[in-house]
Amino acid sequence: SALILGYKYDIDPQLKKAYSNVGAMHVLAVSGLHVGIIFLVLNLLLQFLNKIKYGALIKGILIILMLWLYAFITGLSPSVMRAATMFSFIVIAKMANRNSNIFNTLAASAFVLLIINPLLIMEVGFQLSYLAVLGIVIIQPWIYNQISIKWSLLDKVWNITAVSIAAQIGTFPLALLYFHQFPNYFLLSNLIVIPLAFIILYLGLTTLLLSPIPIIGDYLAFILKYVIQFLNWFVIQMDKLPYSLTQNIRFNIIDAWLIYGIIILIISLIAFRKFKYFLL
């Protein structure tokens, strides 16, 4: 329920705390990851419409409607609204045969959401959501390109690691400011949690769609149950590891601004190779 629909009120508090402690809480909150998967599934299922007249237009409208239907069902959290708005702009750009720039799309989605509700900017979920995406978009390609791996499976592992590092760089000052704790094993936990979240989301959606068919629905539900149990077991074991969480970190708003200033200057130093950024 939490992974697919964002309903996490029935989760045991100890289990929820374990997810938070290992830096995997993001999979329990329906976010851009979930909306992205829904977008990919819809895009694949509606591919046949491209072959008919005005098919691309019909496909685009259906994808936008279904993305926002999913956003409403899951409770319109800031991260879901950000992702739904972003993908809506991407779909509109495709319908108009225009290339979309990720930074323009991000900025436009934030602008539209803040016109509708300016107070969204004060929500932790909204801030973390945009900072995580900015971190991934700006920093992840640079980290990923530092190591070239020819073996496909190992390359995927390195890609997930690079995404985790980039998202953490983008969000950790804000997370320290609000929560005063840091998950020390976030890299290791995300290597298992993110692929399993993908599998559970795909399996969960397929189970919901095929549940009226008795044998297939039961078989899929059986597999889904054990995948979820393994994910929960893994998270609990990670939480039990020594030094899994650093707590009570003293961190104020000035510290957060200073750290973000340093991150921006380091990115500028790498991008522009100017010594003045190092001095600053």
PDB file of C-alpha atoms in Angstrom:
ATOM      1  CA  SER A   1       0.000   0.000   0.000  1.00  0.00           C
ATOM      2  CA  ALA A   2       2.817   2.414   0.887  1.00  0.00           C
ATOM      3  CA  LEU A   3       4.924   1.616  -2.168  1.00  0.00           C
ATOM      4  CA  ILE A   4       2.113   1.748  -4.715  1.00  0.00           C
ATOM      5  CA  LEU A   5      -0.476   4.137  -3.245  1.00  0.00           C
ATOM      6  CA  GLY A   6       1.452   6.087  -0.576  1.00  0.00           C
ATOM      7  CA  TYR A   7      -0.750   4.722   2.254  1.00  0.00           C
ATOM      8  CA  LYS A   8       1.785   4.041   5.021  1.00  0.00           C
ATOM      9  CA  TYR A   9      -0.353   4.451   8.157  1.00  0.00           C
ATOM     10  CA  ASP A  10      -0.631   0.683   8.771  1.00  0.00           C
ATOM     11  CA  ILE A  11       3.145   0.124   8.754  1.00  0.00           C
ATOM     12  CA  ASP A  12       4.607  -0.908  12.104  1.00  0.00           C
ATOM     13  CA  PRO A  13       6.349   2.154  13.703  1.00  0.00           C
ATOM     14  CA  GLN A  14       9.530   0.120  14.359  1.00  0.00           C
ATOM     15  CA  LEU A  15       9.705  -0.946  10.698  1.00  0.00           C
ATOM     16  CA  LYS A  16       9.119   2.636   9.547  1.00  0.00           C
ATOM     17  CA  LYS A  17      11.919   3.796  11.892  1.00  0.00           C
ATOM     18  CA  ALA A  18      14.241   1.118  10.431  1.00  0.00           C
ATOM     19  CA  TYR A  19      13.584   2.403   6.892  1.00  0.00           C
ATOM     20  CA  SER A  20      14.331   5.957   8.070  1.00  0.00           C
ATOM     21  CA  ASN A  21      17.529   4.894   9.887  1.00  0.00           C
ATOM     22  CA  VAL A  22      19.050   3.178   6.826  1.00  0.00           C
ATOM     23  CA  GLY A  23      18.165   6.070   4.465  1.00  0.00           C
ATOM     24  CA  ALA A  24      15.466   4.147   2.585  1.00  0.00           C
ATOM     25  CA  MET A  25      12.381   6.082   3.704  1.00  0.00           C
ATOM     26  CA  HIS A  26      12.024   7.534   0.188  1.00  0.00           C
ATOM     27  CA  VAL A  27      10.710   4.200  -1.141  1.00  0.00           C
ATOM     28  CA  LEU A  28       7.809   4.221   1.338  1.00  0.00           C
ATOM     29  CA  ALA A  29       6.675   7.668   0.212  1.00  0.00           C
ATOM     30  CA  VAL A  30       5.208   7.686  -3.291  1.00  0.00           C
ATOM     31  CA  SER A  31       7.626   9.937  -5.176  1.00  0.00           C
ATOM     32  CA  GLY A  32       9.078  10.792  -8.567  1.00  0.00           C
ATOM     33  CA  LEU A  33      10.478   7.246  -8.792  1.00  0.00           C
ATOM     34  CA  HIS A  34       6.936   5.815  -8.721  1.00  0.00           C
ATOM     35  CA  VAL A  35       5.507   8.401 -11.140  1.00  0.00           C
ATOM     36  CA  GLY A  36       8.465   7.748 -13.475  1.00  0.00           C
ATOM     37  CA  ILE A  37       7.744   3.999 -13.509  1.00  0.00           C
ATOM     38  CA  ILE A  38       4.017   4.641 -14.126  1.00  0.00           C
ATOM     39  CA  PHE A  39       5.009   6.972 -17.005  1.00  0.00           C
ATOM     40  CA  LEU A  40       7.275   4.317 -18.573  1.00  0.00           C
ATOM     41  CA  VAL A  41       4.560   1.626 -18.255  1.00  0.00           C
ATOM     42  CA  LEU A  42       1.886   3.889 -19.819  1.00  0.00           C
ATOM     43  CA  ASN A  43       4.257   4.958 -22.597  1.00  0.00           C
ATOM     44  CA  LEU A  44       4.924   1.296 -23.419  1.00  0.00           C
ATOM     45  CA  LEU A  45       1.266   0.189 -23.224  1.00  0.00           C
ATOM     46  CA  LEU A  46       0.025   3.070 -25.427  1.00  0.00           C
ATOM     47  CA  GLN A  47       2.804   2.736 -28.028  1.00  0.00           C
ATOM     48  CA  PHE A  48       0.319   1.345 -30.599  1.00  0.00           C
ATOM     49  CA  LEU A  49      -1.445   4.754 -30.760  1.00  0.00           C
ATOM     50  CA  ASN A  50       1.578   6.242 -32.578  1.00  0.00           C
ATOM     51  CA  LYS A  51       0.542   4.322 -35.707  1.00  0.00           C
ATOM     52  CA  ILE A  52      -2.852   6.020 -36.117  1.00  0.00           C
ATOM     53  CA  LYS A  53      -3.794   9.565 -37.155  1.00  0.00           C
ATOM     54  CA  TYR A  54      -3.613  11.989 -34.185  1.00  0.00           C
ATOM     55  CA  GLY A  55      -2.408   8.962 -32.162  1.00  0.00           C
ATOM     56  CA  ALA A  56       0.493  10.866 -30.570  1.00  0.00           C
ATOM     57  CA  LEU A  57      -1.938  13.564 -29.384  1.00  0.00           C
ATOM     58  CA  ILE A  58      -4.410  11.000 -27.952  1.00  0.00           C
ATOM     59  CA  LYS A  59      -1.536   9.098 -26.303  1.00  0.00           C
ATOM     60  CA  GLY A  60      -0.171  12.303 -24.717  1.00  0.00           C
ATOM     61  CA  ILE A  61      -3.579  13.349 -23.340  1.00  0.00           C
ATOM     62  CA  LEU A  62      -4.219   9.839 -21.919  1.00  0.00           C
ATOM     63  CA  ILE A  63      -0.769   9.710 -20.256  1.00  0.00           C
ATOM     64  CA  ILE A  64      -1.249  13.155 -18.651  1.00  0.00           C
ATOM     65  CA  LEU A  65      -4.772  12.261 -17.418  1.00  0.00           C
ATOM     66  CA  MET A  66      -3.643   8.912 -15.982  1.00  0.00           C
ATOM     67  CA  LEU A  67      -0.545  10.421 -14.315  1.00  0.00           C
ATOM     68  CA  TRP A  68      -2.691  13.027 -12.564  1.00  0.00           C
ATOM     69  CA  LEU A  69      -5.308  10.407 -11.654  1.00  0.00           C
ATOM     70  CA  TYR A  70      -2.487   8.440  -9.967  1.00  0.00           C
ATOM     71  CA  ALA A  71      -1.244  11.646  -8.283  1.00  0.00           C
ATOM     72  CA  PHE A  72      -4.742  12.295  -6.854  1.00  0.00           C
ATOM     73  CA  ILE A  73      -5.155   8.662  -5.702  1.00  0.00           C
ATOM     74  CA  THR A  74      -1.810   8.825  -3.841  1.00  0.00           C
ATOM     75  CA  GLY A  75      -2.701  12.061  -2.024  1.00  0.00           C
ATOM     76  CA  LEU A  76      -0.910  14.774  -4.068  1.00  0.00           C
ATOM     77  CA  SER A  77       2.326  14.802  -2.054  1.00  0.00           C
ATOM     78  CA  PRO A  78       4.866  17.500  -3.167  1.00  0.00           C
ATOM     79  CA  SER A  79       7.220  14.954  -4.780  1.00  0.00           C
ATOM     80  CA  VAL A  80       4.360  13.331  -6.738  1.00  0.00           C
ATOM     81  CA  MET A  81       3.032  16.725  -7.907  1.00  0.00           C
ATOM     82  CA  ARG A  82       6.560  17.722  -8.956  1.00  0.00           C
ATOM     83  CA  ALA A  83       7.015  14.514 -10.940  1.00  0.00           C
ATOM     84  CA  ALA A  84       3.509  14.590 -12.473  1.00  0.00           C
ATOM     85  CA  THR A  85       3.945  18.247 -13.521  1.00  0.00           C
ATOM     86  CA  MET A  86       7.429  17.522 -14.926  1.00  0.00           C
ATOM     87  CA  PHE A  87       6.267  14.522 -16.959  1.00  0.00           C
ATOM     88  CA  SER A  88       3.238  16.521 -18.161  1.00  0.00           C
ATOM     89  CA  PHE A  89       5.619  19.146 -19.596  1.00  0.00           C
ATOM     90  CA  ILE A  90       7.739  16.407 -21.220  1.00  0.00           C
ATOM     91  CA  VAL A  91       4.611  14.838 -22.816  1.00  0.00           C
ATOM     92  CA  ILE A  92       3.358  18.254 -24.035  1.00  0.00           C
ATOM     93  CA  ALA A  93       6.814  18.924 -25.554  1.00  0.00           C
ATOM     94  CA  LYS A  94       6.693  15.567 -27.366  1.00  0.00           C
ATOM     95  CA  MET A  95       3.176  16.281 -28.665  1.00  0.00           C
ATOM     96  CA  ALA A  96       4.433  19.619 -30.028  1.00  0.00           C
ATOM     97  CA  ASN A  97       7.622  17.965 -31.456  1.00  0.00           C
ATOM     98  CA  ARG A  98       9.833  20.106 -29.215  1.00  0.00           C
ATOM     99  CA  ASN A  99      12.877  18.950 -27.245  1.00  0.00           C
ATOM    100  CA  SER A 100      12.493  19.509 -23.495  1.00  0.00           C
ATOM    101  CA  ASN A 101      15.394  20.711 -21.343  1.00  0.00           C
ATOM    102  CA  ILE A 102      15.448  19.056 -17.891  1.00  0.00           C
ATOM    103  CA  PHE A 103      16.335  22.321 -16.074  1.00  0.00           C
ATOM    104  CA  ASN A 104      13.564  24.242 -17.854  1.00  0.00           C
ATOM    105  CA  THR A 105      11.126  21.419 -17.107  1.00  0.00           C
ATOM    106  CA  LEU A 106      12.108  21.395 -13.412  1.00  0.00           C
ATOM    107  CA  ALA A 107      11.834  25.190 -13.166  1.00  0.00           C
ATOM    108  CA  ALA A 108       8.495  25.265 -15.005  1.00  0.00           C
ATOM    109  CA  SER A 109       7.011  22.535 -12.784  1.00  0.00           C
ATOM    110  CA  ALA A 110       8.119  24.391  -9.614  1.00  0.00           C
ATOM    111  CA  PHE A 111       6.767  27.691 -11.006  1.00  0.00           C
ATOM    112  CA  VAL A 112       3.339  26.198 -11.842  1.00  0.00           C
ATOM    113  CA  LEU A 113       3.023  24.430  -8.470  1.00  0.00           C
ATOM    114  CA  LEU A 114       4.008  27.576  -6.550  1.00  0.00           C
ATOM    115  CA  ILE A 115       1.503  29.701  -8.483  1.00  0.00           C
ATOM    116  CA  ILE A 116      -1.216  27.242  -7.373  1.00  0.00           C
ATOM    117  CA  ASN A 117       0.085  27.021  -3.768  1.00  0.00           C
ATOM    118  CA  PRO A 118       2.964  29.370  -2.781  1.00  0.00           C
ATOM    119  CA  LEU A 119       3.202  27.759   0.688  1.00  0.00           C
ATOM    120  CA  LEU A 120       4.448  24.522  -0.906  1.00  0.00           C
ATOM    121  CA  ILE A 121       7.935  26.039  -0.850  1.00  0.00           C
ATOM    122  CA  MET A 122       7.937  25.709   2.951  1.00  0.00           C
ATOM    123  CA  GLU A 123       7.215  21.961   2.861  1.00  0.00           C
ATOM    124  CA  VAL A 124      10.158  19.641   3.573  1.00  0.00           C
ATOM    125  CA  GLY A 125       8.986  17.133   0.923  1.00  0.00           C
ATOM    126  CA  PHE A 126       8.897  19.830  -1.766  1.00  0.00           C
ATOM    127  CA  GLN A 127      12.391  21.109  -0.909  1.00  0.00           C
ATOM    128  CA  LEU A 128      13.980  17.649  -0.657  1.00  0.00           C
ATOM    129  CA  SER A 129      12.256  16.462  -3.842  1.00  0.00           C
ATOM    130  CA  TYR A 130      13.641  19.277  -6.020  1.00  0.00           C
ATOM    131  CA  LEU A 131      17.097  19.212  -4.416  1.00  0.00           C
ATOM    132  CA  ALA A 132      17.349  15.432  -4.926  1.00  0.00           C
ATOM    133  CA  VAL A 133      16.453  15.759  -8.628  1.00  0.00           C
ATOM    134  CA  LEU A 134      18.865  18.691  -9.096  1.00  0.00           C
ATOM    135  CA  GLY A 135      21.611  16.649  -7.413  1.00  0.00           C
ATOM    136  CA  ILE A 136      20.949  13.668  -9.686  1.00  0.00           C
ATOM    137  CA  VAL A 137      20.728  15.775 -12.873  1.00  0.00           C
ATOM    138  CA  ILE A 138      23.851  17.887 -12.200  1.00  0.00           C
ATOM    139  CA  ILE A 139      26.172  15.635 -10.165  1.00  0.00           C
ATOM    140  CA  GLN A 140      25.281  12.031 -11.123  1.00  0.00           C
ATOM    141  CA  PRO A 141      26.652  12.134 -14.725  1.00  0.00           C
ATOM    142  CA  TRP A 142      29.997  13.502 -13.478  1.00  0.00           C
ATOM    143  CA  ILE A 143      30.311  10.821 -10.744  1.00  0.00           C
ATOM    144  CA  TYR A 144      29.176   8.027 -13.091  1.00  0.00           C
ATOM    145  CA  ASN A 145      31.667   9.023 -15.837  1.00  0.00           C
ATOM    146  CA  GLN A 146      34.641   8.806 -13.431  1.00  0.00           C
ATOM    147  CA  ILE A 147      34.614   4.999 -13.721  1.00  0.00           C
ATOM    148  CA  SER A 148      34.005   3.111 -16.959  1.00  0.00           C
ATOM    149  CA  ILE A 149      32.722  -0.449 -16.430  1.00  0.00           C
ATOM    150  CA  LYS A 150      32.222  -2.828 -19.362  1.00  0.00           C
ATOM    151  CA  TRP A 151      30.379  -5.571 -17.454  1.00  0.00           C
ATOM    152  CA  SER A 152      26.664  -4.713 -17.698  1.00  0.00           C
ATOM    153  CA  LEU A 153      25.565  -5.863 -14.197  1.00  0.00           C
ATOM    154  CA  LEU A 154      28.449  -4.111 -12.433  1.00  0.00           C
ATOM    155  CA  ASP A 155      27.761  -0.988 -14.517  1.00  0.00           C
ATOM    156  CA  LYS A 156      24.129  -0.967 -13.265  1.00  0.00           C
ATOM    157  CA  VAL A 157      25.379  -1.292  -9.664  1.00  0.00           C
ATOM    158  CA  TRP A 158      27.746   1.651 -10.218  1.00  0.00           C
ATOM    159  CA  ASN A 159      24.908   3.672 -11.811  1.00  0.00           C
ATOM    160  CA  ILE A 160      22.640   3.160  -8.737  1.00  0.00           C
ATOM    161  CA  THR A 161      25.597   4.065  -6.479  1.00  0.00           C
ATOM    162  CA  ALA A 162      26.238   7.276  -8.455  1.00  0.00           C
ATOM    163  CA  VAL A 163      22.515   8.208  -8.239  1.00  0.00           C
ATOM    164  CA  SER A 164      22.520   7.591  -4.453  1.00  0.00           C
ATOM    165  CA  ILE A 165      25.654   9.717  -3.926  1.00  0.00           C
ATOM    166  CA  ALA A 166      24.319  12.557  -6.119  1.00  0.00           C
ATOM    167  CA  ALA A 167      20.901  12.603  -4.407  1.00  0.00           C
ATOM    168  CA  GLN A 168      22.590  12.523  -0.979  1.00  0.00           C
ATOM    169  CA  ILE A 169      24.881  15.459  -1.888  1.00  0.00           C
ATOM    170  CA  GLY A 170      21.812  17.437  -2.978  1.00  0.00           C
ATOM    171  CA  THR A 171      19.758  16.724   0.139  1.00  0.00           C
ATOM    172  CA  PHE A 172      22.049  15.993   3.126  1.00  0.00           C
ATOM    173  CA  PRO A 173      22.435  19.614   4.389  1.00  0.00           C
ATOM    174  CA  LEU A 174      18.642  20.021   4.458  1.00  0.00           C
ATOM    175  CA  ALA A 175      18.175  16.550   6.021  1.00  0.00           C
ATOM    176  CA  LEU A 176      20.688  17.433   8.753  1.00  0.00           C
ATOM    177  CA  LEU A 177      18.893  20.751   9.363  1.00  0.00           C
ATOM    178  CA  TYR A 178      15.455  19.139   9.741  1.00  0.00           C
ATOM    179  CA  PHE A 179      16.230  15.691  11.186  1.00  0.00           C
ATOM    180  CA  HIS A 180      19.735  16.044  12.778  1.00  0.00           C
ATOM    181  CA  GLN A 181      20.731  12.502  11.770  1.00  0.00           C
ATOM    182  CA  PHE A 182      22.644  10.775   8.949  1.00  0.00           C
ATOM    183  CA  PRO A 183      22.266   7.175   7.646  1.00  0.00           C
ATOM    184  CA  ASN A 184      25.864   5.919   7.398  1.00  0.00           C
ATOM    185  CA  TYR A 185      25.057   2.878   5.250  1.00  0.00           C
ATOM    186  CA  PHE A 186      22.813   4.659   2.712  1.00  0.00           C
ATOM    187  CA  LEU A 187      24.959   3.470  -0.237  1.00  0.00           C
ATOM    188  CA  LEU A 188      24.731  -0.199   0.734  1.00  0.00           C
ATOM    189  CA  SER A 189      21.004  -0.037   1.578  1.00  0.00           C
ATOM    190  CA  ASN A 190      20.053   1.742  -1.670  1.00  0.00           C
ATOM    191  CA  LEU A 191      21.890  -0.892  -3.758  1.00  0.00           C
ATOM    192  CA  ILE A 192      19.307  -3.448  -2.608  1.00  0.00           C
ATOM    193  CA  VAL A 193      16.299  -1.259  -1.731  1.00  0.00           C
ATOM    194  CA  ILE A 194      15.995   0.665  -5.054  1.00  0.00           C
ATOM    195  CA  PRO A 195      16.002  -2.435  -7.379  1.00  0.00           C
ATOM    196  CA  LEU A 196      13.587  -4.224  -4.999  1.00  0.00           C
ATOM    197  CA  ALA A 197      11.291  -1.158  -4.942  1.00  0.00           C
ATOM    198  CA  PHE A 198      11.178  -1.298  -8.777  1.00  0.00           C
ATOM    199  CA  ILE A 199      10.335  -5.026  -8.693  1.00  0.00           C
ATOM    200  CA  ILE A 200       7.641  -4.546  -6.002  1.00  0.00           C
ATOM    201  CA  LEU A 201       6.048  -1.630  -7.868  1.00  0.00           C
ATOM    202  CA  TYR A 202       5.927  -3.517 -11.191  1.00  0.00           C
ATOM    203  CA  LEU A 203       4.743  -6.714  -9.478  1.00  0.00           C
ATOM    204  CA  GLY A 204       2.204  -4.812  -7.371  1.00  0.00           C
ATOM    205  CA  LEU A 205       0.669  -3.013 -10.343  1.00  0.00           C
ATOM    206  CA  THR A 206       0.575  -6.246 -12.375  1.00  0.00           C
ATOM    207  CA  THR A 207      -1.046  -8.077  -9.418  1.00  0.00           C
ATOM    208  CA  LEU A 208      -3.724  -5.365  -9.140  1.00  0.00           C
ATOM    209  CA  LEU A 209      -4.458  -5.553 -12.874  1.00  0.00           C
ATOM    210  CA  LEU A 210      -4.533  -9.368 -13.071  1.00  0.00           C
ATOM    211  CA  SER A 211      -6.092 -10.083  -9.639  1.00  0.00           C
ATOM    212  CA  PRO A 212      -9.515 -11.005 -11.180  1.00  0.00           C
ATOM    213  CA  ILE A 213      -7.811 -14.008 -12.850  1.00  0.00           C
ATOM    214  CA  PRO A 214      -7.662 -16.508  -9.927  1.00  0.00           C
ATOM    215  CA  ILE A 215      -4.531 -18.620 -10.582  1.00  0.00           C
ATOM    216  CA  ILE A 216      -2.368 -15.809 -12.058  1.00  0.00           C
ATOM    217  CA  GLY A 217      -3.471 -13.292  -9.389  1.00  0.00           C
ATOM    218  CA  ASP A 218      -2.721 -15.730  -6.544  1.00  0.00           C
ATOM    219  CA  TYR A 219       0.664 -16.699  -7.990  1.00  0.00           C
ATOM    220  CA  LEU A 220       1.732 -13.050  -8.435  1.00  0.00           C
ATOM    221  CA  ALA A 221       0.499 -12.133  -4.930  1.00  0.00           C
ATOM    222  CA  PHE A 222       2.536 -15.081  -3.513  1.00  0.00           C
ATOM    223  CA  ILE A 223       5.741 -13.800  -5.195  1.00  0.00           C
ATOM    224  CA  LEU A 224       4.982 -10.185  -4.180  1.00  0.00           C
ATOM    225  CA  LYS A 225       4.522 -11.196  -0.532  1.00  0.00           C
ATOM    226  CA  TYR A 226       7.948 -12.853  -0.323  1.00  0.00           C
ATOM    227  CA  VAL A 227       9.756 -10.024  -2.150  1.00  0.00           C
ATOM    228  CA  ILE A 228       8.272  -7.514   0.345  1.00  0.00           C
ATOM    229  CA  GLN A 229       9.193  -9.771   3.290  1.00  0.00           C
ATOM    230  CA  PHE A 230      12.781 -10.014   2.025  1.00  0.00           C
ATOM    231  CA  LEU A 231      12.970  -6.199   1.620  1.00  0.00           C
ATOM    232  CA  ASN A 232      11.690  -5.679   5.198  1.00  0.00           C
ATOM    233  CA  TRP A 233      14.115  -8.307   6.550  1.00  0.00           C
ATOM    234  CA  PHE A 234      17.049  -6.660   4.745  1.00  0.00           C
ATOM    235  CA  VAL A 235      16.153  -3.178   6.077  1.00  0.00           C
ATOM    236  CA  ILE A 236      15.850  -4.496   9.667  1.00  0.00           C
ATOM    237  CA  GLN A 237      19.231  -6.275   9.401  1.00  0.00           C
ATOM    238  CA  MET A 238      20.856  -3.083   8.059  1.00  0.00           C
ATOM    239  CA  ASP A 239      19.368  -1.108  10.950  1.00  0.00           C
ATOM    240  CA  LYS A 240      20.865  -3.601  13.441  1.00  0.00           C
ATOM    241  CA  LEU A 241      24.398  -3.080  12.123  1.00  0.00           C
ATOM    242  CA  PRO A 242      26.691  -1.092  14.456  1.00  0.00           C
ATOM    243  CA  TYR A 243      26.986   2.650  13.690  1.00  0.00           C
ATOM    244  CA  SER A 244      24.169   2.486  11.121  1.00  0.00           C
ATOM    245  CA  LEU A 245      22.947   5.935  12.178  1.00  0.00           C
ATOM    246  CA  THR A 246      24.651   9.099  13.413  1.00  0.00           C
ATOM    247  CA  GLN A 247      22.199  11.005  15.624  1.00  0.00           C
ATOM    248  CA  ASN A 248      21.897  14.349  17.447  1.00  0.00           C
ATOM    249  CA  ILE A 249      23.975  16.278  14.888  1.00  0.00           C
ATOM    250  CA  ARG A 250      24.014  19.965  15.792  1.00  0.00           C
ATOM    251  CA  PHE A 251      23.199  21.786  12.564  1.00  0.00           C
ATOM    252  CA  ASN A 252      21.479  25.132  12.014  1.00  0.00           C
ATOM    253  CA  ILE A 253      20.233  27.132   9.006  1.00  0.00           C
ATOM    254  CA  ILE A 254      23.550  29.044   8.637  1.00  0.00           C
ATOM    255  CA  ASP A 255      25.419  25.709   8.467  1.00  0.00           C
ATOM    256  CA  ALA A 256      22.996  24.530   5.756  1.00  0.00           C
ATOM    257  CA  TRP A 257      23.505  27.683   3.638  1.00  0.00           C
ATOM    258  CA  LEU A 258      27.314  27.449   4.049  1.00  0.00           C
ATOM    259  CA  ILE A 259      27.396  23.766   3.008  1.00  0.00           C
ATOM    260  CA  TYR A 260      25.184  24.482  -0.031  1.00  0.00           C
ATOM    261  CA  GLY A 261      27.483  27.396  -0.902  1.00  0.00           C
ATOM    262  CA  ILE A 262      30.495  25.045  -0.796  1.00  0.00           C
ATOM    263  CA  ILE A 263      28.672  22.422  -2.933  1.00  0.00           C
ATOM    264  CA  ILE A 264      27.784  25.076  -5.567  1.00  0.00           C
ATOM    265  CA  LEU A 265      31.390  26.350  -5.627  1.00  0.00           C
ATOM    266  CA  ILE A 266      32.815  22.824  -6.009  1.00  0.00           C
ATOM    267  CA  ILE A 267      30.387  22.145  -8.895  1.00  0.00           C
ATOM    268  CA  SER A 268      31.410  25.494 -10.478  1.00  0.00           C
ATOM    269  CA  LEU A 269      35.114  24.623 -10.019  1.00  0.00           C
ATOM    270  CA  ILE A 270      34.627  21.258 -11.791  1.00  0.00           C
ATOM    271  CA  ALA A 271      32.428  22.764 -14.549  1.00  0.00           C
ATOM    272  CA  PHE A 272      34.420  25.932 -15.337  1.00  0.00           C
ATOM    273  CA  ARG A 273      37.962  25.018 -14.111  1.00  0.00           C
ATOM    274  CA  LYS A 274      38.453  28.505 -12.664  1.00  0.00           C
ATOM    275  CA  PHE A 275      40.733  28.858  -9.608  1.00  0.00           C
ATOM    276  CA  LYS A 276      38.594  31.681  -8.143  1.00  0.00           C
ATOM    277  CA  TYR A 277      35.863  29.158  -7.237  1.00  0.00           C
ATOM    278  CA  PHE A 278      38.404  27.181  -5.204  1.00  0.00           C
ATOM    279  CA  LEU A 279      39.491  30.359  -3.381  1.00  0.00           C
ATOM    280  CA  LEU A 280      35.873  31.330  -2.690  1.00  0.00           C
TER     281      LEU A 280
END
